[in-house]
Short mmCIF file of C-alpha atoms in Angstrom, two decimals:
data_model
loop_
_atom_site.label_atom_id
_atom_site.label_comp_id
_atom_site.label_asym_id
_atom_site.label_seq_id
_atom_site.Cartn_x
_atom_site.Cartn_y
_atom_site.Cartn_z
CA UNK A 30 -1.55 136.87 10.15
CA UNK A 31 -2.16 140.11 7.95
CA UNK A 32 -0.46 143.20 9.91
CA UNK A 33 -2.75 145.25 12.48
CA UNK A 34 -2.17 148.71 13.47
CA UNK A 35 -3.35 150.61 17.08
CA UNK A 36 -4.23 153.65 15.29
CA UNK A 37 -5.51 155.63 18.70
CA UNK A 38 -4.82 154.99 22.12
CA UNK A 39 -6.47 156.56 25.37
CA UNK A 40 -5.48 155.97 29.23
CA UNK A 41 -6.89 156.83 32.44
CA UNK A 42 -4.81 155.84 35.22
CA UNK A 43 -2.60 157.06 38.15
CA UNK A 44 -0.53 159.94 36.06
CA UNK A 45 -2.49 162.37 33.87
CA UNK A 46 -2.90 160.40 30.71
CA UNK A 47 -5.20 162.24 29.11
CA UNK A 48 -3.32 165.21 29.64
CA UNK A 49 -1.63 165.37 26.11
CA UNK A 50 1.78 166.44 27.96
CA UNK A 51 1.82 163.64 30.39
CA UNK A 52 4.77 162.25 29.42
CA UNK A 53 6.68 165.41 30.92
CA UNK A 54 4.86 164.75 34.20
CA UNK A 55 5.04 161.33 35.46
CA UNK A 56 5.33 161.24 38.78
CA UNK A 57 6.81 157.76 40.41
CA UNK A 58 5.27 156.58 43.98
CA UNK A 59 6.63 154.27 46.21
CA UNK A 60 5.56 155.50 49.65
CA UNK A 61 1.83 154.50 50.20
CA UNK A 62 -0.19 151.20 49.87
CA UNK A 63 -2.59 152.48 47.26
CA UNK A 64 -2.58 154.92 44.36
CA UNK A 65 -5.54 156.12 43.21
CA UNK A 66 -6.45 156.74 39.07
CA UNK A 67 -7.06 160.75 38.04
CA UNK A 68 -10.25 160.97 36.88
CA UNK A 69 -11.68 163.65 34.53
CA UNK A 70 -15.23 165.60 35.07
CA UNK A 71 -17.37 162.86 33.85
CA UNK A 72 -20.16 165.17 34.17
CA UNK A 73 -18.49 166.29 30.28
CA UNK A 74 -19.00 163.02 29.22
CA UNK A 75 -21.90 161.26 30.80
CA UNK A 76 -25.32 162.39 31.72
CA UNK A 77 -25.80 163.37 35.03
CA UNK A 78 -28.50 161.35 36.31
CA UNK A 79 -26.44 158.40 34.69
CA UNK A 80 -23.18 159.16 36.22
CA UNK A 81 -24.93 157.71 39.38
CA UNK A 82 -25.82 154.70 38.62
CA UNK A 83 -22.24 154.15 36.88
CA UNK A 84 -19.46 152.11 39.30
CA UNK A 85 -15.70 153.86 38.74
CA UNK A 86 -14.63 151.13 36.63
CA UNK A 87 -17.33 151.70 33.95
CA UNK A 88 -17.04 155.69 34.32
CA UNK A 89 -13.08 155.58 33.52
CA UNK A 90 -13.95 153.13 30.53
CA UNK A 91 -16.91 155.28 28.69
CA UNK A 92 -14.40 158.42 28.92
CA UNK A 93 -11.51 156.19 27.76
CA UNK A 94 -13.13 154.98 25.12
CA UNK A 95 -14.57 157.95 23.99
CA UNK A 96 -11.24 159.28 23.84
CA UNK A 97 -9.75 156.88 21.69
CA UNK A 98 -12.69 156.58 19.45
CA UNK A 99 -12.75 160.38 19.13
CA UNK A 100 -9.44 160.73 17.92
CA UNK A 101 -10.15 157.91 15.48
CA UNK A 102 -12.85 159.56 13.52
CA UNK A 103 -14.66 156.64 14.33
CA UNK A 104 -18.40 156.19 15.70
CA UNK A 105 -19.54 152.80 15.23
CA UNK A 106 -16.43 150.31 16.14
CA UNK A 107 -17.11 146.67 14.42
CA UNK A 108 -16.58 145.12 17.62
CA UNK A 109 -16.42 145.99 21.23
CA UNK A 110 -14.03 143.91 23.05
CA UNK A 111 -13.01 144.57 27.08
CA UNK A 112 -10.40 142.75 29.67
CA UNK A 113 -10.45 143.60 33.13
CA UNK A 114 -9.49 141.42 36.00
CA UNK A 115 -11.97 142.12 38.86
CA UNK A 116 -14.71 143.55 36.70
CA UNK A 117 -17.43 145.81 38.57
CA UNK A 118 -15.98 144.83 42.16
CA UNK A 119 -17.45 147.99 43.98
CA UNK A 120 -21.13 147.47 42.72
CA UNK A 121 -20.45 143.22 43.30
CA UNK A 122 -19.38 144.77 47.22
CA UNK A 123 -22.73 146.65 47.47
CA UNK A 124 -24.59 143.51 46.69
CA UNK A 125 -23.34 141.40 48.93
CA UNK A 126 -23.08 143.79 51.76
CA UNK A 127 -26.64 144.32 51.17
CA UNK A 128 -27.37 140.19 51.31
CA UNK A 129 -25.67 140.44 54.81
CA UNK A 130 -27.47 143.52 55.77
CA UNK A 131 -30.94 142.32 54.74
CA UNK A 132 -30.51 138.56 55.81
CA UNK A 133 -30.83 137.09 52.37
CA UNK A 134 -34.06 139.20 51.92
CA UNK A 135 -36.03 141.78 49.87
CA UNK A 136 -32.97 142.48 47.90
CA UNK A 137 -32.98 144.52 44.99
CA UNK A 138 -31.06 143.60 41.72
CA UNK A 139 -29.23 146.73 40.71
CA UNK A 140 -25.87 146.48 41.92
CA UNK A 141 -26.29 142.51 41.18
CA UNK A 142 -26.91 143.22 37.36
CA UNK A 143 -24.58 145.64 37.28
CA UNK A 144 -22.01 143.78 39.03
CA UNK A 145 -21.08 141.15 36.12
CA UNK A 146 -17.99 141.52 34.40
CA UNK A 147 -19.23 142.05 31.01
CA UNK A 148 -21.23 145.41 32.26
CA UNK A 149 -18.17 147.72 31.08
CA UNK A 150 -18.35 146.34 27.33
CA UNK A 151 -22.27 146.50 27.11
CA UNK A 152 -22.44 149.90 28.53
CA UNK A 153 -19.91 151.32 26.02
CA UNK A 154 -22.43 149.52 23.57
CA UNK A 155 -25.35 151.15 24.79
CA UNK A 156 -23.73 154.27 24.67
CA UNK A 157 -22.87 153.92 21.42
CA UNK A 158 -25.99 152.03 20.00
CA UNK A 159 -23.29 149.37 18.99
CA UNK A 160 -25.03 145.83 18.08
CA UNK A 161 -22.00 144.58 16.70
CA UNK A 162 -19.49 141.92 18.34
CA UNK A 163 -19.31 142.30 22.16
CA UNK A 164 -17.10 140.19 24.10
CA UNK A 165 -15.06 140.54 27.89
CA UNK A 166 -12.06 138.15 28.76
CA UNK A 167 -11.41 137.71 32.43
CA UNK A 168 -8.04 136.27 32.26
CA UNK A 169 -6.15 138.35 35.51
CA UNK A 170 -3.60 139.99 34.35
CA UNK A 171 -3.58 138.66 30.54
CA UNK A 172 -7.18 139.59 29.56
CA UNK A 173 -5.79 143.35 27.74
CA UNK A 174 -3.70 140.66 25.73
CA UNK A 175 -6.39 138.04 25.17
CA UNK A 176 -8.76 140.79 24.24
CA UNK A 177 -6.09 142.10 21.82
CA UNK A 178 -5.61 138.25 20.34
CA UNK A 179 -9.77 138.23 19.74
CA UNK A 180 -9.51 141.90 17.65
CA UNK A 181 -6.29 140.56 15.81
CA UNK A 182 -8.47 137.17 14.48
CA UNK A 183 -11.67 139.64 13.79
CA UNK A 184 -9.73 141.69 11.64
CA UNK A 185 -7.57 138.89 10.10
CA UNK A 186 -10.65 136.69 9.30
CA UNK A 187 -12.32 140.12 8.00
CA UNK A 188 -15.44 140.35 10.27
CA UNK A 189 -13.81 143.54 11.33
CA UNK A 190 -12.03 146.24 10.56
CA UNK A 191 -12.04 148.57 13.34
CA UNK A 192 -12.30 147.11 16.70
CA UNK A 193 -12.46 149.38 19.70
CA UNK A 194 -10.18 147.37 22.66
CA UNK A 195 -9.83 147.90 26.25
CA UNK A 196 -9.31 147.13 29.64
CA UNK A 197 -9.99 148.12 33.11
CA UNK A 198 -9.91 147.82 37.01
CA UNK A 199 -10.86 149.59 39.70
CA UNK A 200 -10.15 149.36 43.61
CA UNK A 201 -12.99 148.52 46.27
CA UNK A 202 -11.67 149.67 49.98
CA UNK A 203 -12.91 145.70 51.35
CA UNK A 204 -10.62 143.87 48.70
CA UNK A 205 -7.66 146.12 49.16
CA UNK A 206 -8.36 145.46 53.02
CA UNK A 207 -7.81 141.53 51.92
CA UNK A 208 -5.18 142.07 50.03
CA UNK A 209 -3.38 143.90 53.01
CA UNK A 210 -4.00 141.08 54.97
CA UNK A 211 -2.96 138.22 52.91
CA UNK A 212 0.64 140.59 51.72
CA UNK A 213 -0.52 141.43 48.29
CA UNK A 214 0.07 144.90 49.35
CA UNK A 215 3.43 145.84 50.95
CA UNK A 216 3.34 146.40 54.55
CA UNK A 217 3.59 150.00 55.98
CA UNK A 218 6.32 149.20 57.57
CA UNK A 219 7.86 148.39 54.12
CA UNK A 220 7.23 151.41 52.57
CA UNK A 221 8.84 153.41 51.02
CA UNK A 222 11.15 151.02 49.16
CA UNK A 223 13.17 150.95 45.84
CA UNK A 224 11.42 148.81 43.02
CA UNK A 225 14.43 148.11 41.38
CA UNK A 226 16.13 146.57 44.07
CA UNK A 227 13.23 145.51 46.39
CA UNK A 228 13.86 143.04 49.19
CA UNK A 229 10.11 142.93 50.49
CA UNK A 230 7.51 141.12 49.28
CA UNK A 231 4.08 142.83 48.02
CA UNK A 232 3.32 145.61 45.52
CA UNK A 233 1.46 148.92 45.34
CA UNK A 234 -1.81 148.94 44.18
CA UNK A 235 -3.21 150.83 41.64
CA UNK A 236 -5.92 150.95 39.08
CA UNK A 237 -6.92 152.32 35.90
CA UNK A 238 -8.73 152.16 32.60
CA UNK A 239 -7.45 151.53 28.82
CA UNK A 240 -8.70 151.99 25.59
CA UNK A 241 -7.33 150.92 21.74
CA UNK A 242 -8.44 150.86 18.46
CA UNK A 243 -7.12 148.22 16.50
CA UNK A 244 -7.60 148.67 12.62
CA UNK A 245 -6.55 147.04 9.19
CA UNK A 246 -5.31 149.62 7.79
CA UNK A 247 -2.48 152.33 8.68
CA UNK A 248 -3.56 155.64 9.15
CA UNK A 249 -2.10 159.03 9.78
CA UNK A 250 -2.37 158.87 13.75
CA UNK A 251 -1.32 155.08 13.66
CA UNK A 252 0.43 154.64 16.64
CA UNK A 253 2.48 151.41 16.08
CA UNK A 254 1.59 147.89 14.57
CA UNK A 255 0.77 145.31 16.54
CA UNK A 256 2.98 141.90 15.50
CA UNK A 257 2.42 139.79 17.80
CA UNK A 258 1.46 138.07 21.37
CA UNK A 259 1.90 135.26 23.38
CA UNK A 260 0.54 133.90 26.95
CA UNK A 261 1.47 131.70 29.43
CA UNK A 262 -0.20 130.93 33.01
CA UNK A 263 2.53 129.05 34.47
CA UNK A 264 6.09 129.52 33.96
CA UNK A 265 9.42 128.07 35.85
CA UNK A 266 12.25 130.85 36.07
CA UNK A 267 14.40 128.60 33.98
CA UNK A 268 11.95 128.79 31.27
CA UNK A 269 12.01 132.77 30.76
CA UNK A 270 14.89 132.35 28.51
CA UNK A 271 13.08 129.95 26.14
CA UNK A 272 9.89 131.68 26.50
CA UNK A 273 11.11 134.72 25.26
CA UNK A 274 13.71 133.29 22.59
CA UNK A 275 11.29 131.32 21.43
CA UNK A 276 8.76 134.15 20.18
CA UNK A 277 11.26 136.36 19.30
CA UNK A 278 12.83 133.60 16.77
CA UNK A 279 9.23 132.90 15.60
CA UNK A 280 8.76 136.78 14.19
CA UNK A 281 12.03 136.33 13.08
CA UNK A 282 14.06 138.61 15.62
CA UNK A 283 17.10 138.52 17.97
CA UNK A 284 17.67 139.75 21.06
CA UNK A 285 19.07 142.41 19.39
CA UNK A 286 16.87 143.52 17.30
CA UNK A 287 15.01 144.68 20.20
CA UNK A 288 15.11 148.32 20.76
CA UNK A 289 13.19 148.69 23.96
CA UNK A 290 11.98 145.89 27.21
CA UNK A 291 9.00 147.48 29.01
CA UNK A 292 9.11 144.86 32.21
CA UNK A 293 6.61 145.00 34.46
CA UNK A 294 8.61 145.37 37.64
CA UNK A 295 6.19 146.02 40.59
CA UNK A 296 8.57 145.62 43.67
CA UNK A 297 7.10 142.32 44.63
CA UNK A 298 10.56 140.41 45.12
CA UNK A 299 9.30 137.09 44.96
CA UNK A 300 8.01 137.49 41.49
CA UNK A 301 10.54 140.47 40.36
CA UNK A 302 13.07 137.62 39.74
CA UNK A 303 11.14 136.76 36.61
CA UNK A 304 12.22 140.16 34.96
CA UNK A 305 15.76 139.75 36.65
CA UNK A 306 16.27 136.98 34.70
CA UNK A 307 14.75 138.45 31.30
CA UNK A 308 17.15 141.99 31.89
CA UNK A 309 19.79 139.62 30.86
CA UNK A 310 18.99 138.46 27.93
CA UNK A 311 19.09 142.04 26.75
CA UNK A 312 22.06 143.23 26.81
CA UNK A 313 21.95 146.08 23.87
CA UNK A 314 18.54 147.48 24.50
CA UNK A 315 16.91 150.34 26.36
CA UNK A 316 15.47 148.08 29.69
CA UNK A 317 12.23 150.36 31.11
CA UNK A 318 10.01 149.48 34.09
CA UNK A 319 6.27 151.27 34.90
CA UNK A 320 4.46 150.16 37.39
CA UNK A 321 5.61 152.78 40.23
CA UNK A 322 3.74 155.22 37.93
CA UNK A 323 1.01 153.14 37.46
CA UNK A 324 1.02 150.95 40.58
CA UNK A 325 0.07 147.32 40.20
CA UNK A 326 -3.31 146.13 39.09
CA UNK A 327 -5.10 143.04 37.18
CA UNK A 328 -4.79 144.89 33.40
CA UNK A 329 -2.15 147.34 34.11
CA UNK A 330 0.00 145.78 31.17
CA UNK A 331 -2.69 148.46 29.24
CA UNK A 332 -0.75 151.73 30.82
CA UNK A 333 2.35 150.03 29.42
CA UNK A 334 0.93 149.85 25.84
CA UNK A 335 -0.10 152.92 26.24
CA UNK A 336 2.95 154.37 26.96
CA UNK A 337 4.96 151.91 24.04
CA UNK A 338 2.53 153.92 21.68
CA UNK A 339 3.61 157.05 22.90
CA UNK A 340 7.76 155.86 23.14
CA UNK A 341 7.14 154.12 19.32
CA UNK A 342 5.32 157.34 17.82
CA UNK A 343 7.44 160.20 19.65
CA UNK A 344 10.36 158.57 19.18
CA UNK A 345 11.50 159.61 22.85
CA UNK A 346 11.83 157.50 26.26
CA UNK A 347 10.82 159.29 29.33
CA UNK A 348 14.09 159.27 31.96
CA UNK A 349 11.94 158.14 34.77
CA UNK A 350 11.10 154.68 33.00
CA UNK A 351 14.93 153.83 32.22
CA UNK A 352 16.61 151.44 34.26
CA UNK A 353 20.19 151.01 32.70
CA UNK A 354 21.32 153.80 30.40
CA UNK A 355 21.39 152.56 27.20
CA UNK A 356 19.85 155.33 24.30
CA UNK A 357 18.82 153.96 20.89
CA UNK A 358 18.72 156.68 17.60
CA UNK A 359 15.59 154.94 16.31
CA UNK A 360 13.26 152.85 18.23
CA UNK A 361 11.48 150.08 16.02
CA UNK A 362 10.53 147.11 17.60
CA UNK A 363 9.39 147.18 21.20
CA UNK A 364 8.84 144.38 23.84
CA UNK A 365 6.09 144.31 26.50
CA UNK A 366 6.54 141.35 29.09
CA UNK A 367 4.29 141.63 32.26
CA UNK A 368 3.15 139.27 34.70
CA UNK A 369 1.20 139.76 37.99
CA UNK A 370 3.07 138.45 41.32
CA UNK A 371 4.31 135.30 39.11
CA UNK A 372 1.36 134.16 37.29
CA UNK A 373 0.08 134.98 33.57
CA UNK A 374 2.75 136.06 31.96
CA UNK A 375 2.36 137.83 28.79
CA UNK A 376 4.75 139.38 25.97
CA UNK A 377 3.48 142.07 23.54
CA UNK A 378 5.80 142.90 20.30
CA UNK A 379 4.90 146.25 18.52
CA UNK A 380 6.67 147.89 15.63
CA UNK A 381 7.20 151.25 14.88
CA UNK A 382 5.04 152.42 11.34
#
């Protein structure tokens, strides 16, 4: 594959990521159930009488994306392409509270057609007047990386150049109240707890919204260049070692050669093994951890990007990520490896440019 490059990056989520500063300001959390994203003044952004009509998840993208586009220079992206795990779950709540409520009768359709997954990508469209390529994965916590593999083979079999990328997720107070009960979510009485050395099972929940734009060519704001990917849904704990050695080995890397592990630690210590087990394999590089900044959710591997971007271009790790102490002079080649409660497990490589 020819090289790619995330030339602009944008980030609504739990810290103030569009606060150009926020990497002086992250603020962990590990003493509540939920976290809930910052959100801007939409009413900046989005027509009133729109705003509305507009579920959280699909407000957080259009700002998002107008972000990243903005700083791009760019108006009309060759391709639209969106990941989210749970899609428009508030408006898909309204509808079927309102099939219960009515008995199955004189429904209306609004919050069913908005409800669909793909709503977030064709709304960014409409926005934009965009009638090129529009596409959503809904892959749980791998569809940022499966919408970044569909941008990489647009570009690399030249239908694109510039493809705007994304994902997002939003929280609905009925599914968090399920995932309470079944001990997605830590228990009150669990809380608060240490993520790195977690003894409880369950994670806090967060949410948020992510948006990339993946070009050909390197430009002056050219964050970092994307090299590679790879996905797995299942995965024994005595595989992570070959799972990672093996992708490393095929873009011609060591263990060593890594300057920086972004894991995706969430506190969940049934699953939390999985990045136990991949700490050790790096035994020279900066080992960082996010996800009591950003809580866990479906496509929160997309804050982690985000904040690679940010460690690749500044050239600076933020103490409150670091989890041993080891400092690197240059950082070139970072690794992202998520995974949500076990399942779909994901690595990222990016390069400094």
């Amino acid at each position: 594959m020819n090289a790619v490059y995330i030339n602009n990056a944008s980030c609504i989520s739990v810290q103030d990521t569009l606060n150009e500063n926020f990497f002086d300001h992250l603020t962990p959390e590990n003493s509540v159930q939920v976290v809930k994203a910052i959100e801007p003044n939409y009413k900046e952004f989005i027509p009133a009488a729109m705003i509305r009509r507009m579920s959280k998840t699909v407000k957080m993208s259009s700002v998002a994306s107008h972000y990243a586009l903005k700083e791009a220079g760019i108006e009309q992206p060759d391709a639209i392409i969106a990941g989210t795990g749970m899609g428009c779950s508030q408006d898909s709540e309204k509808f079927l509270k309102n099939v219960i409520d009515n008995q199955e009768e004189f429904l209306t359709p609004t919050y069913f057609i908005q409800s669909t997954h793909n709503t977030v990508a064709g709304q960014i469209a409409l926005g934009l007047q965009c009638h090129a390529y529009n596409f959503t994965y809904v892959n749980t916590s791998s569809s940022l990386e499966f919408s970044f593999l569909d941008a990489m083979l647009q570009i690399n079999d030249g239908e694109a150049e510039n493809v705007l990328v994304g994902s997002t997720d939003e929280q609905t107070e009925r599914t968090m109240e399920l995932y309470c009960l079944n001990n997605t979510i830590k228990k009150s009485e669990d809380l608060p707890f240490d993520f790195l050395n977690s003894k409880t099972d369950g994670v806090i929940w967060g949410e948020g919204s992510g948006f990339f734009v993946l070009g050909k060519e390197k430009t002056e704001s050219s964050y970092a260049q994307l090299k590679d990917i790879q996905i797995s849904n299942r995965l024994d704990l005595d595989e992570v070692q070959n799972f990672i050695g093996d992708f490393l080995a095929k873009n011609s890397l060591t263990y060593n050669d890594i300057d920086a592990v972004i894991l995706g630690v969430s506190g969940d210590a049934r699953s939390d093994i999985y990045y136990t087990k991949a700490m050790g394999l790096f035994t020279s590089s900066a080992l960082l951890y996010y996800k009591h900044l950003s809580g866990e959710f479906n496509t929160a591997s997309s804050f982690s990007t985000f904040a690679a971007c940010h460690i690749l271009r500044n050239q600076k790790i933020p103490e409150v990520m670091m989890i041993n102490s080891v400092k690197k002079d240059g950082i070139k080649n970072v690794l992202l490896y998520n995974h949500l409660l076990g399942n779909d497990h994901s690595l990222v490589l990016l390069e400094k440019v």
